[in-house]
mmCIF file of C-alpha atoms in Angstrom:
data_model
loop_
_atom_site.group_PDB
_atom_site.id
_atom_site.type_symbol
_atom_site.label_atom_id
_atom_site.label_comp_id
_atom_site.label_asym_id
_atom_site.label_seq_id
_atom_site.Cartn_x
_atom_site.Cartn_y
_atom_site.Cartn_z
ATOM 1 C CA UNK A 83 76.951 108.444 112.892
ATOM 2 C CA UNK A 84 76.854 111.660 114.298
ATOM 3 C CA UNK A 85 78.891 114.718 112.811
ATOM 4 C CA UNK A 86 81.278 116.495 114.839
ATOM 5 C CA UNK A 87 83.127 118.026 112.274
ATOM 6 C CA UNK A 88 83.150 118.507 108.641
ATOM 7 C CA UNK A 89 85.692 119.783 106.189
ATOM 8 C CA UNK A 90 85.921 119.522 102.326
ATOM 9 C CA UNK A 91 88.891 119.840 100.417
ATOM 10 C CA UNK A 92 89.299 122.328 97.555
ATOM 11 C CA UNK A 93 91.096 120.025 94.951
ATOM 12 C CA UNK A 94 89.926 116.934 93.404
ATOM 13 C CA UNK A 95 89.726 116.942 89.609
ATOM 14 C CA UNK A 96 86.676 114.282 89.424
ATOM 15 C CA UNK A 97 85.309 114.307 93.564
ATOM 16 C CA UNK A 98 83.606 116.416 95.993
ATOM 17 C CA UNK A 99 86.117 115.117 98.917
ATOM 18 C CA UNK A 100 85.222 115.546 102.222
ATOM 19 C CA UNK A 101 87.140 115.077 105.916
ATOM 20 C CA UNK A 102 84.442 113.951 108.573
ATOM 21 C CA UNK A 103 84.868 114.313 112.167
ATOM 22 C CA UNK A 104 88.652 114.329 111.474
ATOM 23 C CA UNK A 105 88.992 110.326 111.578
ATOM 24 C CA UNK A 106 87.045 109.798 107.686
ATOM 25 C CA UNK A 107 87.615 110.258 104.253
ATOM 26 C CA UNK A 108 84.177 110.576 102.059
ATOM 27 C CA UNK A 109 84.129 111.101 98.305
ATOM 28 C CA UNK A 110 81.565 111.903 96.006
ATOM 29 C CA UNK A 111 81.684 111.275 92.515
ATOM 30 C CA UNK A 112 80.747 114.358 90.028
ATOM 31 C CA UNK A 113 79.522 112.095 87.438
ATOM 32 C CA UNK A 114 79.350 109.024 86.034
ATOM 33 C CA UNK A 115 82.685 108.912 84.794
ATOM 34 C CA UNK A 116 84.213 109.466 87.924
ATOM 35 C CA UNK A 117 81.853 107.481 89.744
ATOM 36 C CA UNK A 118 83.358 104.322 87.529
ATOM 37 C CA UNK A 119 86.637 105.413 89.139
ATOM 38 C CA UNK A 120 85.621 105.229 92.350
ATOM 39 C CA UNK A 121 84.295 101.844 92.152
ATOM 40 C CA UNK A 122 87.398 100.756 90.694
ATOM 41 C CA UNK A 123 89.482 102.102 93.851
ATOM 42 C CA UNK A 124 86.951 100.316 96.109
ATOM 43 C CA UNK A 125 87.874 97.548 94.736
ATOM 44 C CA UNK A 126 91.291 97.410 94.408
ATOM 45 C CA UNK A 127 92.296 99.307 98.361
ATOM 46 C CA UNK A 128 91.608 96.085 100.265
ATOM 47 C CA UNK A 129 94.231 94.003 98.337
ATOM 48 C CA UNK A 130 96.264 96.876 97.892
ATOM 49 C CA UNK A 131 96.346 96.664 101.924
ATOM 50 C CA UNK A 132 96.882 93.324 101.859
ATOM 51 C CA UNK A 133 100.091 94.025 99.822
ATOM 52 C CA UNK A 134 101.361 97.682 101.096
ATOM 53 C CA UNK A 135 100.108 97.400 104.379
ATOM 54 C CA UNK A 136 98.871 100.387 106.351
ATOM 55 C CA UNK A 137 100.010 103.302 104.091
ATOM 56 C CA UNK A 138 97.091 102.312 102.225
ATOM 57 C CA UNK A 139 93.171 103.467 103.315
ATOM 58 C CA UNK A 140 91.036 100.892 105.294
ATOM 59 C CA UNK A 141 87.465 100.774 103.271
ATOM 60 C CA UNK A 142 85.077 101.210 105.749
ATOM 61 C CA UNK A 143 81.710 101.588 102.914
ATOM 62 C CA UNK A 144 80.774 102.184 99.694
ATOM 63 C CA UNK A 145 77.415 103.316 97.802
ATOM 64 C CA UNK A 146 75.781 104.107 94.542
ATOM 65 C CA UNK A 147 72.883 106.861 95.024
ATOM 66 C CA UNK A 148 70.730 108.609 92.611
ATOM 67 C CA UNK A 149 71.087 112.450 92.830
ATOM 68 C CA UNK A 150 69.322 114.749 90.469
ATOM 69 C CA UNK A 151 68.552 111.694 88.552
ATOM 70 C CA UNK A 152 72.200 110.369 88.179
ATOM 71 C CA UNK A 153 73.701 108.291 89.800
ATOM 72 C CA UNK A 154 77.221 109.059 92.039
ATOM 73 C CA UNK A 155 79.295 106.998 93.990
ATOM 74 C CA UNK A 156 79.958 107.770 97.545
ATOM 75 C CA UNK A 157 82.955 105.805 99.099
ATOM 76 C CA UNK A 158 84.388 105.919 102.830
ATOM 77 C CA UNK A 159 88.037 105.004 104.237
ATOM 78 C CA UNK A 160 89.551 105.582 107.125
ATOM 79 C CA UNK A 161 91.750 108.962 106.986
ATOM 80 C CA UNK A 162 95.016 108.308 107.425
ATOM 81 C CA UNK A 163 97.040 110.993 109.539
ATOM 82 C CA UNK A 164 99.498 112.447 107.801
ATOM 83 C CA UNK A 165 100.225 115.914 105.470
ATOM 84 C CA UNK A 166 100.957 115.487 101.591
ATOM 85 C CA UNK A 167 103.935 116.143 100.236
ATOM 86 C CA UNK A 168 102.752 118.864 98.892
ATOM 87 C CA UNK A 169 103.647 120.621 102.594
ATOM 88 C CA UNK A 170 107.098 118.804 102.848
ATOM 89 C CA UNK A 171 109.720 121.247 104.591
ATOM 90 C CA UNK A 172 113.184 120.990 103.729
ATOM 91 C CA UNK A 173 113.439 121.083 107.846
ATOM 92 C CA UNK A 174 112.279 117.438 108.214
ATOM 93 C CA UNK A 175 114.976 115.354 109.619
ATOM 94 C CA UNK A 176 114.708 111.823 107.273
ATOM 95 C CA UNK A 177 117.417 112.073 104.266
ATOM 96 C CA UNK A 178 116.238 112.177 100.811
ATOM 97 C CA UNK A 179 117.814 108.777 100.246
ATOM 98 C CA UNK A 180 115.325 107.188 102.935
ATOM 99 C CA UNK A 181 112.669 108.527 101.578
ATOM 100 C CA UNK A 182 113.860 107.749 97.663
ATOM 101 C CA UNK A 183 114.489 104.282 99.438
ATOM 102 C CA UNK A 184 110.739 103.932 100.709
ATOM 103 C CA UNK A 185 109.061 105.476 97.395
ATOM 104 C CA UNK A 186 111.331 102.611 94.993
ATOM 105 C CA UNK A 187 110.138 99.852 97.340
ATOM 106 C CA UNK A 188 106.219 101.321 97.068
ATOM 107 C CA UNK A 189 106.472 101.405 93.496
ATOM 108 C CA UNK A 190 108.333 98.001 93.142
ATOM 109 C CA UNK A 191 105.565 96.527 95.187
ATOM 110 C CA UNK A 192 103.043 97.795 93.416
ATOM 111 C CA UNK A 193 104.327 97.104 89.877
ATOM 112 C CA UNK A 194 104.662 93.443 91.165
ATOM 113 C CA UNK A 195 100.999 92.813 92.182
ATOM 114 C CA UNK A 196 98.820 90.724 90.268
ATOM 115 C CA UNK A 197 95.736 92.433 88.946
ATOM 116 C CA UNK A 198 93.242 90.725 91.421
ATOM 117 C CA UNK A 199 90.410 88.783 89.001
ATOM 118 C CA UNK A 200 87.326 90.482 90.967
ATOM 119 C CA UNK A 201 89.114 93.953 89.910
ATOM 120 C CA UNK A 202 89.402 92.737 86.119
ATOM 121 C CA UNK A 203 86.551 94.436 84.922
ATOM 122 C CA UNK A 204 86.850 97.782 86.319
ATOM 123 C CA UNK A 205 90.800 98.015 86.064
ATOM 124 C CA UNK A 206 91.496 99.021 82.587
ATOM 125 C CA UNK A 207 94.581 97.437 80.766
ATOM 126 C CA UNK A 208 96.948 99.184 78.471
ATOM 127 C CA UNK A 209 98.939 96.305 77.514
ATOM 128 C CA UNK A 210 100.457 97.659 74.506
ATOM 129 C CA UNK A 211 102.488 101.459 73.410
ATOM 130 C CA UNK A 212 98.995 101.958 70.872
ATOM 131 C CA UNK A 213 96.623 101.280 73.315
ATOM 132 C CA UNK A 214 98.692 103.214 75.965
ATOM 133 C CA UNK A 215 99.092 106.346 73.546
ATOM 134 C CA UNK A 216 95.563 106.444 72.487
ATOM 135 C CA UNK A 217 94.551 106.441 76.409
ATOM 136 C CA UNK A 218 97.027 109.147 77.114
ATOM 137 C CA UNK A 219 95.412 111.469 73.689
ATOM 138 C CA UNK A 220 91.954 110.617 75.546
ATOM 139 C CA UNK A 221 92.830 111.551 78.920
ATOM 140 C CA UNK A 222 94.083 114.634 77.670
ATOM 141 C CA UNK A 223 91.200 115.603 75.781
ATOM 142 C CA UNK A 224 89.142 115.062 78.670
ATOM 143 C CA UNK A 225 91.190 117.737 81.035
ATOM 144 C CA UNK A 226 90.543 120.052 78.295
ATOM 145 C CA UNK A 227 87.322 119.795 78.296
ATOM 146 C CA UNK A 228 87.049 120.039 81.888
ATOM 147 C CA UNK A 229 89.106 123.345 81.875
ATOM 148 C CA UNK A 230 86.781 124.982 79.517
ATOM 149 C CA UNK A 231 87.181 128.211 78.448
ATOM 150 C CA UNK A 232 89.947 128.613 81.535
ATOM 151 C CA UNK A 233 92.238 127.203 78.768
ATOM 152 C CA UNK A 234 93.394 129.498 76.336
ATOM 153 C CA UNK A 235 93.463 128.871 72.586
ATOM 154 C CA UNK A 236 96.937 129.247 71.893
ATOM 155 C CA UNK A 237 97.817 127.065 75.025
ATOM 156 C CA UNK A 238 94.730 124.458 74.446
ATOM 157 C CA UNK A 239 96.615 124.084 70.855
ATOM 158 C CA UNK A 240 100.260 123.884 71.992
ATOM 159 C CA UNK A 241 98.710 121.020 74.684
ATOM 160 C CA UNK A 242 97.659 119.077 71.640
ATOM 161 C CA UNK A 243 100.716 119.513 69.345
ATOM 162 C CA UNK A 244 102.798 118.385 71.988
ATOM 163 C CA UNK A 245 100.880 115.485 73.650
ATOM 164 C CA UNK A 246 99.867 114.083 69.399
ATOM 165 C CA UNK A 247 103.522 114.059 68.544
ATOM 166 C CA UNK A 248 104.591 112.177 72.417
ATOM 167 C CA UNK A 249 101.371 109.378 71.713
ATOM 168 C CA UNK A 250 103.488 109.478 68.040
ATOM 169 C CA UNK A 251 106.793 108.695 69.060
ATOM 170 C CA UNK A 252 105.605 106.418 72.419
ATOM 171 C CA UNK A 253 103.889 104.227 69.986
ATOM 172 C CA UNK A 254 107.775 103.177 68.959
ATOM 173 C CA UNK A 255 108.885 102.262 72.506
ATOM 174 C CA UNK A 256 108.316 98.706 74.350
ATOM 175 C CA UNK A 257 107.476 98.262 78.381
ATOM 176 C CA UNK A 258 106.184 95.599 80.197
ATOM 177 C CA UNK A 259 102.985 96.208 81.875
ATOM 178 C CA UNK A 260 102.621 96.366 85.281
ATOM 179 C CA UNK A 261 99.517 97.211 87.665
ATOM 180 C CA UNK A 262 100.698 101.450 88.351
ATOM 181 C CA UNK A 263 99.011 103.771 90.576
ATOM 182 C CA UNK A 264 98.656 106.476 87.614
ATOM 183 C CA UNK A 265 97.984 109.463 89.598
ATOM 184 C CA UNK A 266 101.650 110.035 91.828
ATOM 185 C CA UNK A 267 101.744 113.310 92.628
ATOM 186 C CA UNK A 268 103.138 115.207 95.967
ATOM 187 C CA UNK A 269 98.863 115.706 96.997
ATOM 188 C CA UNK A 270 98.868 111.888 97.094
ATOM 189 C CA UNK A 271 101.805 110.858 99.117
ATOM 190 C CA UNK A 272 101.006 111.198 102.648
ATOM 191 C CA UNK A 273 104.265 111.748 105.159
ATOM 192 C CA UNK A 274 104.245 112.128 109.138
ATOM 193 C CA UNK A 275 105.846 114.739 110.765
ATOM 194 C CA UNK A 276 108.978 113.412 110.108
ATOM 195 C CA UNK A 277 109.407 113.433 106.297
ATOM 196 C CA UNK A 278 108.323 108.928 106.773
ATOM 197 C CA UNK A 279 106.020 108.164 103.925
ATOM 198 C CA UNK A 280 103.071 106.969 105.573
ATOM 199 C CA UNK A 281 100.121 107.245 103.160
ATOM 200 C CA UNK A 282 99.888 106.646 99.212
ATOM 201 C CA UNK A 283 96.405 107.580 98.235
ATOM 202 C CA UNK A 284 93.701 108.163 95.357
ATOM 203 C CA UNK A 285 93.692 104.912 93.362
ATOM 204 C CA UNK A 286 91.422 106.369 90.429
ATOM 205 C CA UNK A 287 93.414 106.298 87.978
ATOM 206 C CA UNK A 288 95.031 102.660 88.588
ATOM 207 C CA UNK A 289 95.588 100.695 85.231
ATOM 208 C CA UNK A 290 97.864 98.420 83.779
ATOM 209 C CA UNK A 291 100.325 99.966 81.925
ATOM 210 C CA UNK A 292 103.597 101.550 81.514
ATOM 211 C CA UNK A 293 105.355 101.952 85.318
ATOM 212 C CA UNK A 294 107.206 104.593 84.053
ATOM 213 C CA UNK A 295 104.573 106.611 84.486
ATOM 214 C CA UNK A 296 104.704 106.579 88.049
ATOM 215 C CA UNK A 297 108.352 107.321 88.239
ATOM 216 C CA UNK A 298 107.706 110.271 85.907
ATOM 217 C CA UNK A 299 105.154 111.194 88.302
ATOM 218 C CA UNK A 300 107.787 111.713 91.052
ATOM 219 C CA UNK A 301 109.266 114.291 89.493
ATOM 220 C CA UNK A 302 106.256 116.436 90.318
ATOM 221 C CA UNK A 303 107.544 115.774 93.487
ATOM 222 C CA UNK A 304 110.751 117.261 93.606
ATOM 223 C CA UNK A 305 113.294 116.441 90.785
ATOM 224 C CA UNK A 306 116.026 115.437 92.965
ATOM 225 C CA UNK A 307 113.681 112.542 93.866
ATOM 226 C CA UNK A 308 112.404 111.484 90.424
ATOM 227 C CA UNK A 309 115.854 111.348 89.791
ATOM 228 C CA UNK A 310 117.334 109.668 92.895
ATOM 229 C CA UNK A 311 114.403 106.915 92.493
ATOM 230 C CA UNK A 312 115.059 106.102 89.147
ATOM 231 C CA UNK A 313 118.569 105.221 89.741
ATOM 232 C CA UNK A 314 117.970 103.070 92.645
ATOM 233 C CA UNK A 315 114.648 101.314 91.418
ATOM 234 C CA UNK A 316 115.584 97.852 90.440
ATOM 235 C CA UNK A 317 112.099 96.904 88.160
ATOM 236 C CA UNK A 318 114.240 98.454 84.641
ATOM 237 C CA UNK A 319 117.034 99.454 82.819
ATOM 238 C CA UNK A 320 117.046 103.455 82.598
ATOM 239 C CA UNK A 321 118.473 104.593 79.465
ATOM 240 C CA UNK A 322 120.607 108.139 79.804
#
């Protein structure tokens, strides 16, 4: 394969993601924690694309390699074109309702897979609100970490207060668990040129669990939408 071009992409919490010769995706795990992530996405994409269709990456390869004597995962999709919604311009033609209309039939679809039995053992499951609050305390603690002394004290500690007493009170609520994408955020919805939701990307952090989580994560998208979504999706009851 010869390189024409090369690009890497500043975020990416848990990969060193790179854009080859404009037509490939290539990720690099930073450790072994992340590297258990990526296997997990490998695994899931190409029954995800049997479900979703195109908006989700073609696997092309995937490999574990030993680097400084640990081993990383390096995985390789096809890129698929589109900006994130993290560039979406209130100038794009298609009407918030379409697109609210496209992200509730996503989610629906995705909330109504079966976990596929070769993905059983990588996929974690969250089937209950303990299990669900204690990985939600975990995952937390972890980001800290990562942040390091970028966090400060007084915030570090107002992160904990808040997220202990949340894992308190979720443990008191019921859901039915679903397969969820677990990551939605505006960097991982892909959209063409005209506002169309053409990409939803990043399976990492793809669990079974509470779906609600993935509607709350389209609020980071734009409020209107979280909100719009919610009262259109047809998967639960929304309290109010």
């Amino acid at each position: 394969l010869r390189v024409y071009s090369l690009r890497r992409f500043k975020q990416g919490w848990d990969n060193y993601v790179y854009e080859l010769n404009h037509t490939l995706v290539v990720k690099l795990s930073k450790n072994i924690h992340s590297g258990e992530k990526l296997l997990k996405e490998a695994c899931l994409l190409p029954y995800l694309r049997v479900r979703l269709g195109d908006i989700i990456p073609l696997e092309l390869a995937k490999c574990v390699v030993d680097i400084d004597r640990e081993q990383h995962v390096i995985l390789v999709y096809e890129a698929i074109p589109g900006e994130s919604m993290v560039h979406r311009v209130p100038s794009q033609t298609l009407s918030t309702h379409i697109v609210c209309r496209r992200l509730a039939y996503i989610l629906q679809r995705v909330h109504t897979m079966r976990l596929p039995a070769e993905c059983a053992k990588v996929v974690p499951v969250y089937n209950t609100p303990q299990k669900w609050a204690e990985t939600i305390l975990s995952e937390v603690y972890r980001l800290t970490e990562m942040a390091g002394s970028t966090l400060q004290p007084d915030l570090r500690k107002t992160i904990f207060e808040y997220v202990d007493d949340y894992a308190g009170r979720l443990q008191h609520y019921g859901f039915t668990p679903r397969l969820i994408h677990g990551d939605i955020d505006p960097r991982n919805i892909l959209i063409d040129a005209s506002g169309y939701i053409v990409g939803l990307i990043d399976w990492g952090e793809a669990a079974v669990g509470d779906p609600a989580l993935d509607y709350g994560g389209l609020f980071y998208v734009d409020d209107h939408i979280g909100n719009h979504v919610l009262k259109i999706q047809c998967e639960e009851q929304v309290k109010t």
